[in-house]
Tab-separated table of C-alpha atoms in Angstrom:
chain	number	residue	atom	x	y	z
A	27	UNK	CA	1.305	21.899	10.930
A	28	UNK	CA	2.823	22.655	7.523
A	29	UNK	CA	0.910	23.923	4.566
A	30	UNK	CA	-0.250	20.865	2.608
A	31	UNK	CA	1.633	20.008	-0.515
A	32	UNK	CA	-0.075	16.962	-2.055
A	33	UNK	CA	-3.451	17.811	-0.626
A	34	UNK	CA	-3.196	21.557	-1.356
A	35	UNK	CA	-6.208	21.484	-3.751
A	36	UNK	CA	-8.515	19.860	-1.173
A	37	UNK	CA	-11.529	22.228	-0.720
A	38	UNK	CA	-10.709	24.190	-3.827
A	39	UNK	CA	-13.678	24.671	-6.239
A	40	UNK	CA	-13.274	22.692	-9.506
A	41	UNK	CA	-9.950	21.319	-8.228
A	42	UNK	CA	-10.001	18.548	-10.959
A	43	UNK	CA	-10.122	20.909	-13.896
A	44	UNK	CA	-7.134	21.705	-15.908
A	45	UNK	CA	-7.737	25.489	-15.656
A	46	UNK	CA	-7.744	25.325	-11.972
A	47	UNK	CA	-4.543	23.338	-11.853
A	48	UNK	CA	-2.689	25.686	-14.231
A	49	UNK	CA	-3.826	28.684	-12.299
A	50	UNK	CA	-2.085	27.109	-9.231
A	51	UNK	CA	1.149	26.731	-11.206
A	52	UNK	CA	0.430	23.301	-12.606
A	53	UNK	CA	2.509	21.903	-15.504
A	54	UNK	CA	5.251	24.511	-14.915
A	55	UNK	CA	7.388	21.713	-13.449
A	56	UNK	CA	6.831	19.629	-16.641
A	57	UNK	CA	7.918	22.518	-18.797
A	58	UNK	CA	10.941	22.913	-16.609
A	59	UNK	CA	11.887	19.302	-16.650
A	60	UNK	CA	11.620	19.123	-20.481
A	61	UNK	CA	14.177	21.905	-20.619
A	62	UNK	CA	16.548	19.688	-18.579
A	63	UNK	CA	18.558	16.686	-19.532
A	64	UNK	CA	16.835	13.488	-18.453
A	65	UNK	CA	19.838	12.573	-16.346
A	66	UNK	CA	19.565	15.893	-14.620
A	67	UNK	CA	15.928	15.184	-13.675
A	68	UNK	CA	16.922	11.808	-12.282
A	69	UNK	CA	19.723	13.430	-10.316
A	70	UNK	CA	17.317	15.949	-8.844
A	71	UNK	CA	14.909	13.289	-7.796
A	72	UNK	CA	17.672	11.251	-6.225
A	73	UNK	CA	18.897	14.275	-4.244
A	74	UNK	CA	15.439	14.943	-2.920
A	75	UNK	CA	15.588	11.563	-1.165
A	76	UNK	CA	11.906	10.723	-2.072
A	77	UNK	CA	11.232	7.074	-1.302
A	78	UNK	CA	8.417	4.998	-2.765
A	79	UNK	CA	5.094	5.626	-1.070
A	80	UNK	CA	3.451	2.376	-2.238
A	81	UNK	CA	4.943	0.271	0.609
A	82	UNK	CA	8.510	-0.803	-0.102
A	83	UNK	CA	10.012	2.696	0.511
A	84	UNK	CA	12.709	2.217	-2.181
A	85	UNK	CA	14.330	5.591	-3.295
A	86	UNK	CA	12.518	6.577	-6.541
A	87	UNK	CA	15.488	8.301	-8.142
A	88	UNK	CA	17.618	5.112	-7.745
A	89	UNK	CA	14.889	3.060	-9.244
A	90	UNK	CA	14.758	5.281	-12.318
A	91	UNK	CA	18.540	5.060	-12.588
A	92	UNK	CA	18.274	1.238	-13.052
A	93	UNK	CA	16.662	1.632	-16.513
A	94	UNK	CA	19.330	0.909	-19.113
A	95	UNK	CA	20.150	3.970	-21.212
A	96	UNK	CA	21.549	1.912	-24.201
A	97	UNK	CA	18.523	-0.446	-24.562
A	98	UNK	CA	17.135	-0.480	-28.103
A	99	UNK	CA	13.726	-1.471	-26.759
A	100	UNK	CA	11.017	1.055	-25.952
A	101	UNK	CA	10.698	2.052	-22.243
A	102	UNK	CA	7.539	2.283	-20.184
A	103	UNK	CA	6.350	3.979	-17.100
A	104	UNK	CA	3.475	2.466	-15.107
A	105	UNK	CA	1.609	4.294	-12.374
A	106	UNK	CA	0.331	1.828	-9.724
A	107	UNK	CA	-3.117	2.985	-8.745
A	108	UNK	CA	-4.379	-0.542	-7.753
A	109	UNK	CA	-4.539	0.455	-4.013
A	110	UNK	CA	-5.998	-2.829	-2.545
A	111	UNK	CA	-4.165	-2.936	0.735
A	112	UNK	CA	-6.738	-2.935	3.540
A	113	UNK	CA	-6.493	0.314	5.525
A	114	UNK	CA	-5.069	2.290	2.575
A	115	UNK	CA	-7.153	4.962	0.671
A	116	UNK	CA	-4.804	7.808	-0.084
A	117	UNK	CA	-4.153	7.265	-3.795
A	118	UNK	CA	-7.872	7.594	-4.690
A	119	UNK	CA	-7.918	10.853	-2.636
A	120	UNK	CA	-5.210	12.258	-4.835
A	121	UNK	CA	-7.067	11.140	-7.960
A	122	UNK	CA	-10.437	12.495	-6.847
A	123	UNK	CA	-8.976	15.886	-5.735
A	124	UNK	CA	-6.057	16.631	-8.089
A	125	UNK	CA	-5.721	14.311	-11.030
A	126	UNK	CA	-3.523	16.600	-13.086
A	127	UNK	CA	-0.855	16.544	-10.325
A	128	UNK	CA	-0.693	12.777	-10.784
A	129	UNK	CA	-0.536	13.210	-14.634
A	130	UNK	CA	2.190	15.734	-14.392
A	131	UNK	CA	4.236	13.526	-12.183
A	132	UNK	CA	3.791	10.608	-14.673
A	133	UNK	CA	4.865	12.855	-17.504
A	134	UNK	CA	8.045	14.037	-15.750
A	135	UNK	CA	9.023	10.478	-14.682
A	136	UNK	CA	8.371	9.110	-18.246
A	137	UNK	CA	10.634	11.884	-19.696
A	138	UNK	CA	13.344	11.119	-17.165
A	139	UNK	CA	13.562	7.435	-18.068
A	140	UNK	CA	12.992	7.863	-21.786
A	141	UNK	CA	9.563	6.437	-21.931
A	142	UNK	CA	6.960	7.733	-24.681
A	143	UNK	CA	4.061	5.562	-23.358
A	144	UNK	CA	2.760	5.435	-19.750
A	145	UNK	CA	0.041	3.373	-18.222
A	146	UNK	CA	-2.035	3.923	-15.234
A	147	UNK	CA	-2.985	0.557	-13.744
A	148	UNK	CA	-6.130	1.296	-11.625
A	149	UNK	CA	-8.171	-0.827	-9.380
A	150	UNK	CA	-11.276	-2.096	-11.142
A	151	UNK	CA	-13.711	-0.987	-8.450
A	152	UNK	CA	-12.466	2.713	-8.879
A	153	UNK	CA	-15.091	3.463	-11.505
A	154	UNK	CA	-15.412	7.104	-10.553
A	155	UNK	CA	-11.729	7.641	-10.274
A	156	UNK	CA	-11.154	6.149	-13.702
A	157	UNK	CA	-13.646	8.487	-15.225
A	158	UNK	CA	-11.923	11.464	-13.578
A	159	UNK	CA	-8.545	10.414	-14.882
A	160	UNK	CA	-9.958	9.862	-18.444
A	161	UNK	CA	-11.349	13.396	-18.467
A	162	UNK	CA	-8.065	14.775	-17.107
A	163	UNK	CA	-6.024	12.979	-19.853
A	164	UNK	CA	-8.413	14.390	-22.496
A	165	UNK	CA	-8.012	17.886	-21.158
A	166	UNK	CA	-4.193	17.583	-20.950
A	167	UNK	CA	-4.004	16.129	-24.536
A	168	UNK	CA	-6.168	18.908	-25.846
A	169	UNK	CA	-3.839	21.607	-24.379
A	170	UNK	CA	-0.620	19.793	-25.515
A	171	UNK	CA	0.485	18.718	-21.962
A	172	UNK	CA	0.285	15.174	-23.532
A	173	UNK	CA	0.614	13.883	-27.037
A	174	UNK	CA	3.167	14.871	-29.761
A	175	UNK	CA	5.756	17.534	-29.025
A	176	UNK	CA	4.617	18.080	-25.428
A	177	UNK	CA	4.576	21.897	-24.754
A	178	UNK	CA	6.609	22.462	-27.877
A	179	UNK	CA	9.537	20.305	-26.805
A	180	UNK	CA	10.924	17.390	-28.819
A	181	UNK	CA	9.194	14.810	-26.580
A	182	UNK	CA	6.054	12.757	-27.253
A	183	UNK	CA	3.979	11.046	-24.584
A	184	UNK	CA	0.741	9.160	-24.429
A	185	UNK	CA	-0.937	7.918	-21.152
A	186	UNK	CA	-3.348	5.098	-21.147
A	187	UNK	CA	-5.641	3.659	-18.451
A	188	UNK	CA	-5.810	-0.040	-17.723
A	189	UNK	CA	-8.420	-1.272	-15.216
A	190	UNK	CA	-7.517	-4.296	-13.075
A	191	UNK	CA	-9.979	-6.996	-12.107
A	192	UNK	CA	-9.827	-6.486	-8.317
A	193	UNK	CA	-6.945	-8.878	-7.409
A	194	UNK	CA	-4.877	-7.706	-4.317
A	195	UNK	CA	-1.833	-9.485	-5.777
A	196	UNK	CA	-1.800	-7.101	-8.784
A	197	UNK	CA	-0.579	-4.434	-6.448
A	198	UNK	CA	2.759	-6.241	-6.635
A	199	UNK	CA	4.655	-4.764	-9.634
A	200	UNK	CA	5.415	-7.984	-11.617
A	201	UNK	CA	1.860	-9.325	-11.100
A	202	UNK	CA	0.620	-5.932	-12.213
A	203	UNK	CA	2.809	-6.169	-15.357
A	204	UNK	CA	1.506	-9.709	-16.107
A	205	UNK	CA	-2.110	-8.409	-15.778
A	206	UNK	CA	-1.360	-5.402	-18.000
A	207	UNK	CA	-0.131	-7.796	-20.548
A	208	UNK	CA	-3.484	-9.620	-20.578
A	209	UNK	CA	-2.290	-12.598	-18.543
A	210	UNK	CA	-3.269	-13.879	-15.052
A	211	UNK	CA	-1.824	-11.620	-12.383
A	212	UNK	CA	0.902	-14.023	-11.194
A	213	UNK	CA	4.103	-12.413	-9.730
A	214	UNK	CA	7.206	-13.117	-11.578
A	215	UNK	CA	10.604	-14.385	-10.211
A	216	UNK	CA	13.224	-11.690	-9.884
A	217	UNK	CA	15.697	-11.114	-11.401
A	218	UNK	CA	15.331	-10.019	-14.069
A	219	UNK	CA	13.844	-6.887	-12.510
A	220	UNK	CA	11.223	-4.737	-14.287
A	221	UNK	CA	13.700	-1.956	-14.937
A	222	UNK	CA	15.370	-4.222	-17.366
A	223	UNK	CA	12.660	-6.753	-18.350
A	224	UNK	CA	9.256	-5.276	-17.617
A	225	UNK	CA	6.030	-4.856	-19.508
A	226	UNK	CA	6.301	-6.445	-22.958
A	227	UNK	CA	9.730	-7.612	-22.151
A	228	UNK	CA	10.921	-3.995	-22.130
A	229	UNK	CA	12.556	-1.729	-19.481
A	230	UNK	CA	9.819	-0.478	-17.120
A	231	UNK	CA	9.470	1.635	-14.040
A	232	UNK	CA	6.443	1.085	-11.759
A	233	UNK	CA	5.728	3.892	-9.196
A	234	UNK	CA	2.874	4.450	-6.779
A	235	UNK	CA	0.377	7.382	-7.293
A	236	UNK	CA	1.626	9.220	-4.249
A	237	UNK	CA	5.224	8.854	-5.310
A	238	UNK	CA	4.616	10.350	-8.666
A	239	UNK	CA	2.505	13.178	-7.123
A	240	UNK	CA	5.622	14.342	-5.296
A	241	UNK	CA	7.747	14.735	-8.436
A	242	UNK	CA	6.212	17.975	-9.861
A	243	UNK	CA	6.820	19.691	-6.427
A	244	UNK	CA	10.363	18.326	-6.305
A	245	UNK	CA	11.241	19.579	-9.722
A	246	UNK	CA	9.471	22.950	-9.266
A	247	UNK	CA	10.867	23.835	-5.815
A	248	UNK	CA	14.157	21.848	-5.906
A	249	UNK	CA	15.481	18.771	-4.210
A	250	UNK	CA	16.921	20.622	-1.243
A	251	UNK	CA	13.461	22.053	-0.390
A	252	UNK	CA	11.926	18.502	-0.394
A	253	UNK	CA	14.860	17.015	1.500
A	254	UNK	CA	14.444	19.654	4.122
A	255	UNK	CA	11.078	18.347	5.203
A	256	UNK	CA	10.791	15.151	7.338
A	257	UNK	CA	13.889	13.229	8.472
A	258	UNK	CA	17.330	12.712	6.913
A	259	UNK	CA	16.410	9.358	5.466
A	260	UNK	CA	12.661	9.764	5.124
A	261	UNK	CA	12.195	13.117	3.345
A	262	UNK	CA	9.131	15.026	2.462
A	263	UNK	CA	5.498	14.660	3.595
A	264	UNK	CA	3.481	11.500	3.724
A	265	UNK	CA	-0.182	10.817	3.341
A	266	UNK	CA	-1.456	8.799	6.350
A	267	UNK	CA	-4.722	6.963	5.930
A	268	UNK	CA	-6.229	6.685	9.444
A	269	UNK	CA	-9.125	4.269	10.092
A	270	UNK	CA	-10.495	2.323	12.979
A	271	UNK	CA	-11.283	3.599	16.565
A	272	UNK	CA	-10.548	7.284	16.171
A	273	UNK	CA	-12.841	10.276	16.307
A	274	UNK	CA	-11.875	11.719	12.856
A	275	UNK	CA	-10.678	9.099	10.453
A	276	UNK	CA	-9.389	10.163	7.168
A	277	UNK	CA	-6.418	11.059	4.984
A	278	UNK	CA	-3.826	13.356	6.617
A	279	UNK	CA	-0.635	14.922	5.081
A	280	UNK	CA	2.198	15.272	7.632
A	281	UNK	CA	5.905	15.537	7.492
A	282	UNK	CA	7.812	12.280	7.896
A	283	UNK	CA	8.780	11.777	11.464
A	284	UNK	CA	5.665	12.994	13.144
A	285	UNK	CA	4.738	10.566	15.892
A	286	UNK	CA	1.803	8.167	15.737
A	287	UNK	CA	0.569	9.744	18.958
A	288	UNK	CA	0.421	13.166	17.402
A	289	UNK	CA	-1.481	11.708	14.366
A	290	UNK	CA	-4.030	9.869	16.517
A	291	UNK	CA	-4.506	12.379	19.267
A	292	UNK	CA	-3.929	15.783	17.656
A	293	UNK	CA	-5.013	15.194	14.107
A	294	UNK	CA	-7.719	12.510	14.521
A	295	UNK	CA	-9.127	13.741	17.823
A	296	UNK	CA	-8.011	10.660	19.928
A	297	UNK	CA	-9.578	7.290	20.420
A	298	UNK	CA	-13.335	7.122	19.787
A	299	UNK	CA	-15.363	7.492	23.035
A	300	UNK	CA	-12.252	8.288	25.059
A	301	UNK	CA	-11.302	4.649	25.373
A	302	UNK	CA	-7.668	3.473	25.786
A	303	UNK	CA	-5.453	2.648	22.782
A	304	UNK	CA	-4.741	-1.081	22.588
A	305	UNK	CA	-2.719	-1.432	19.399
A	306	UNK	CA	-2.164	-0.024	15.890
A	307	UNK	CA	-1.068	-1.193	12.504
A	308	UNK	CA	1.162	1.535	11.054
A	309	UNK	CA	1.461	0.739	7.372
A	310	UNK	CA	-1.590	-1.115	6.043
A	311	UNK	CA	-2.877	-4.563	7.096
A	312	UNK	CA	0.264	-6.435	5.945
A	313	UNK	CA	2.381	-4.452	8.469
A	314	UNK	CA	3.086	-6.128	11.829
A	315	UNK	CA	0.923	-4.740	14.625
A	316	UNK	CA	2.414	-2.627	17.374
A	317	UNK	CA	1.113	-2.298	20.945
A	318	UNK	CA	-0.013	0.974	22.489
A	319	UNK	CA	3.455	1.487	24.220
A	320	UNK	CA	4.885	2.123	20.677
A	321	UNK	CA	2.677	5.027	19.980
A	322	UNK	CA	5.407	7.583	20.380
A	323	UNK	CA	7.306	5.956	17.470
A	324	UNK	CA	8.161	8.550	14.740
A	325	UNK	CA	6.287	7.817	11.537
A	326	UNK	CA	9.230	7.418	9.204
A	327	UNK	CA	10.631	4.315	7.404
A	328	UNK	CA	13.621	3.664	9.719
A	329	UNK	CA	11.946	4.403	13.053
A	330	UNK	CA	8.994	2.113	12.262
A	331	UNK	CA	11.287	-0.661	11.183
A	332	UNK	CA	13.264	-0.277	14.352
A	333	UNK	CA	10.085	-0.659	16.311
A	334	UNK	CA	9.399	-3.954	14.639
A	335	UNK	CA	6.989	-3.075	11.859
A	336	UNK	CA	6.985	-1.059	8.620
A	337	UNK	CA	5.572	2.266	7.441
A	338	UNK	CA	4.311	0.670	4.270
A	339	UNK	CA	1.596	2.620	2.534
A	340	UNK	CA	0.891	4.695	5.584
A	341	UNK	CA	-2.436	2.930	6.291
A	342	UNK	CA	-2.845	3.513	10.071
A	343	UNK	CA	-5.350	1.169	11.619
A	344	UNK	CA	-6.131	2.095	15.203
A	345	UNK	CA	-7.681	-0.453	17.717
A	346	UNK	CA	-9.001	0.404	21.131
A	347	UNK	CA	-9.274	-1.906	24.244
A	348	UNK	CA	-12.506	-3.594	22.988
A	349	UNK	CA	-10.804	-5.470	20.119
A	350	UNK	CA	-10.358	-9.223	20.517
A	351	UNK	CA	-6.979	-9.948	18.961
A	352	UNK	CA	-7.839	-13.526	18.054
A	353	UNK	CA	-10.716	-12.229	16.076
A	354	UNK	CA	-8.565	-9.419	14.487
A	355	UNK	CA	-5.858	-11.845	13.309
A	356	UNK	CA	-8.526	-14.211	11.882
A	357	UNK	CA	-10.026	-11.187	10.005
A	358	UNK	CA	-6.751	-10.334	8.383
A	359	UNK	CA	-5.766	-13.869	7.531
A	360	UNK	CA	-9.083	-14.637	5.862
A	361	UNK	CA	-8.350	-11.781	3.430
A	362	UNK	CA	-4.835	-12.919	2.612
A	363	UNK	CA	-5.829	-16.564	2.092
A	364	UNK	CA	-8.502	-15.359	-0.294
A	365	UNK	CA	-6.096	-13.185	-2.168
A	366	UNK	CA	-3.181	-15.641	-2.533
A	367	UNK	CA	-2.699	-16.236	-6.273
A	368	UNK	CA	-1.855	-19.880	-5.384
A	369	UNK	CA	1.420	-20.006	-7.257
A	370	UNK	CA	3.630	-20.727	-4.338
A	371	UNK	CA	2.837	-23.740	-2.050
A	372	UNK	CA	3.965	-22.097	1.223
A	373	UNK	CA	1.645	-19.159	0.679
A	374	UNK	CA	-1.254	-21.084	-0.934
A	375	UNK	CA	-1.326	-23.841	1.845
A	376	UNK	CA	0.073	-21.889	4.706
A	377	UNK	CA	-2.456	-19.011	4.566
A	378	UNK	CA	-5.413	-21.439	4.600
A	379	UNK	CA	-3.892	-23.484	7.483
A	380	UNK	CA	-3.358	-20.388	9.426
A	381	UNK	CA	-6.933	-19.312	9.017
A	382	UNK	CA	-8.231	-22.792	10.048
A	383	UNK	CA	-6.026	-22.748	13.244
A	384	UNK	CA	-6.878	-19.184	14.272
A	385	UNK	CA	-10.548	-19.762	13.500
A	386	UNK	CA	-10.479	-22.964	15.592
A	387	UNK	CA	-8.961	-20.965	18.515
A	388	UNK	CA	-11.517	-18.239	18.303
A	389	UNK	CA	-14.378	-20.683	18.214
A	390	UNK	CA	-13.352	-22.328	21.345
A	391	UNK	CA	-11.475	-25.452	20.246
A	392	UNK	CA	-7.833	-24.338	20.288
A	393	UNK	CA	-5.034	-26.533	21.423
A	394	UNK	CA	-1.770	-25.586	23.101
A	395	UNK	CA	0.221	-26.826	20.087
A	396	UNK	CA	-1.717	-24.462	17.832
A	397	UNK	CA	0.459	-21.516	18.604
A	398	UNK	CA	3.672	-23.406	17.701
A	399	UNK	CA	1.966	-24.500	14.474
A	400	UNK	CA	1.260	-20.803	13.561
A	401	UNK	CA	4.925	-19.880	14.214
A	402	UNK	CA	6.071	-22.688	11.995
A	403	UNK	CA	3.779	-21.598	9.239
A	404	UNK	CA	5.130	-18.106	9.573
A	405	UNK	CA	8.651	-19.284	9.496
A	406	UNK	CA	8.283	-21.366	6.339
A	407	UNK	CA	6.090	-19.077	4.274
A	408	UNK	CA	8.081	-15.823	4.709
A	409	UNK	CA	11.551	-14.405	4.332
A	410	UNK	CA	12.160	-15.439	0.751
A	411	UNK	CA	10.079	-18.606	0.689
A	412	UNK	CA	7.696	-17.242	-1.880
A	413	UNK	CA	8.058	-15.444	-5.214
A	414	UNK	CA	6.269	-12.275	-4.035
A	415	UNK	CA	5.948	-10.669	-0.616
A	416	UNK	CA	2.416	-11.977	0.040
A	417	UNK	CA	3.878	-14.692	2.176
A	418	UNK	CA	5.415	-12.046	4.420
A	419	UNK	CA	2.236	-10.052	4.248
A	420	UNK	CA	0.267	-12.661	6.120
A	421	UNK	CA	3.106	-13.989	8.227
A	422	UNK	CA	4.040	-10.581	9.674
A	423	UNK	CA	0.648	-10.195	11.395
A	424	UNK	CA	0.809	-13.778	12.754
A	425	UNK	CA	4.185	-13.343	14.525
A	426	UNK	CA	3.422	-9.789	15.746
A	427	UNK	CA	0.037	-10.670	17.096
A	428	UNK	CA	1.585	-13.659	18.904
A	429	UNK	CA	4.570	-11.664	20.201
A	430	UNK	CA	2.475	-8.804	21.536
A	431	UNK	CA	-0.854	-10.380	22.331
A	432	UNK	CA	-0.124	-14.053	22.748
A	433	UNK	CA	-1.693	-14.078	26.101
A	434	UNK	CA	-5.143	-13.576	24.463
A	435	UNK	CA	-4.524	-16.571	22.294
A	436	UNK	CA	-3.402	-18.577	25.389
A	437	UNK	CA	-6.496	-17.564	27.367
A	438	UNK	CA	-8.779	-18.584	24.380
A	439	UNK	CA	-7.058	-21.966	24.322
A	440	UNK	CA	-7.283	-22.303	28.098
A	441	UNK	CA	-10.919	-21.556	27.927
A	442	UNK	CA	-11.358	-24.301	25.244
A	443	UNK	CA	-9.713	-26.773	27.596
A	444	UNK	CA	-12.048	-25.763	30.257
A	445	UNK	CA	-15.021	-26.227	28.027
A	446	UNK	CA	-13.768	-29.692	27.083
A	447	UNK	CA	-13.502	-30.586	30.734
A	448	UNK	CA	-17.252	-30.175	30.928
A	449	UNK	CA	-17.667	-32.832	28.237
A	450	UNK	CA	-19.444	-30.641	25.626
A	451	UNK	CA	-19.905	-32.462	22.370
A	452	UNK	CA	-17.686	-31.387	19.480
A	453	UNK	CA	-19.399	-31.035	16.144
A	454	UNK	CA	-17.074	-30.873	13.001
A	455	UNK	CA	-18.438	-28.740	10.239
A	456	UNK	CA	-17.001	-28.356	6.749
A	457	UNK	CA	-17.444	-24.961	5.174
A	458	UNK	CA	-15.669	-23.293	2.165
A	459	UNK	CA	-13.462	-26.354	1.904
A	460	UNK	CA	-11.906	-25.821	5.411
A	461	UNK	CA	-12.525	-28.170	8.237
A	462	UNK	CA	-13.152	-26.276	11.509
A	463	UNK	CA	-15.250	-26.624	14.603
A	464	UNK	CA	-18.273	-24.411	14.771
A	465	UNK	CA	-18.798	-23.057	18.261
A	466	UNK	CA	-21.976	-21.184	17.336
A	467	UNK	CA	-23.612	-24.712	16.805
A	468	UNK	CA	-22.565	-26.150	20.060
A	469	UNK	CA	-25.218	-26.828	22.765
């Protein structure tokens, strides 16, 4: 196992303080970057191959390069610290352990795109993390790592914190921008893209916390060093948030390309209680589920996509053989139905319909045609049918659960038909605005 890069300060006394960070070489990369041309910084980040760690996996340097150089409008950098994807808890770890690394990454990225104002959009529930960042910003400004003429260079930068109100949809960059502007967090149609028309109608780059935390190391040690870690198309290390049925859940930093088996068995101590692995979700709850026979898939963007899922945010959710997959899918769908902003009909209606159908199956009143109905919902609410990817986020689990564990849904439906053959009374119940049949209230 390699020496940690992003988690190097874990276990260090007073790791959040500026003095501790500077002793470890902190802000040297910022000083180096400010001595370079902004285009040179962007070229270095491009050459490193670092891809966005928030879910999409888009090359960070390429994204920065989309910002128009000749725009008369001010430019902005936004650090996305919303982190509301179920199964993901890596960004808060970076903020808790090493906030100045995040700030340095923000400062370098801001300089590279020509921004003099940066925002950290942070999840509203992260009260402690917000206080830590506020203290770190105050320390950095006092020592001239932020503010006017940063480190004596002809560059000014201010960083502000904006707390969200706990909406999952605001993790999507255009909804985040709308929320930052003081409006409802509703995703925007693209194009135009934020790099051209972003916050306040100005060129904007939105990057994830983990992505920005990589930047000081890339600038300090060079693009070739970073590109030499991981795989050819998925470079560097990745933070994996492991939860579920493992002996040692937590955040692990590993080179891209490590297999999920190595993460689960070697790093996390295996499945809890020695039970068999049944399935895992590799990239947060919106990633399609994979069965146990895919556990040797390398954990990089391309390999996971080839296996039928996505690496996403690296939120690895592990399930043993006790998990009822009908219940698991219902659990996920309830979340997405609740978090839909309601702007797009396929997502607003389809997510609720999907919950009703899966809930009916789980409670013993499923029908054979329900599985076809679920697939139709998934077909018409994903793949470009909605403004933002939330349609794909709830449809991916539907299709993957049915593809890999459809027999459990069929068995639940067959059991329902067997129950109906015994002439049990059916009691309709309306709850939360949805009509379903409550098996718990049956005789």
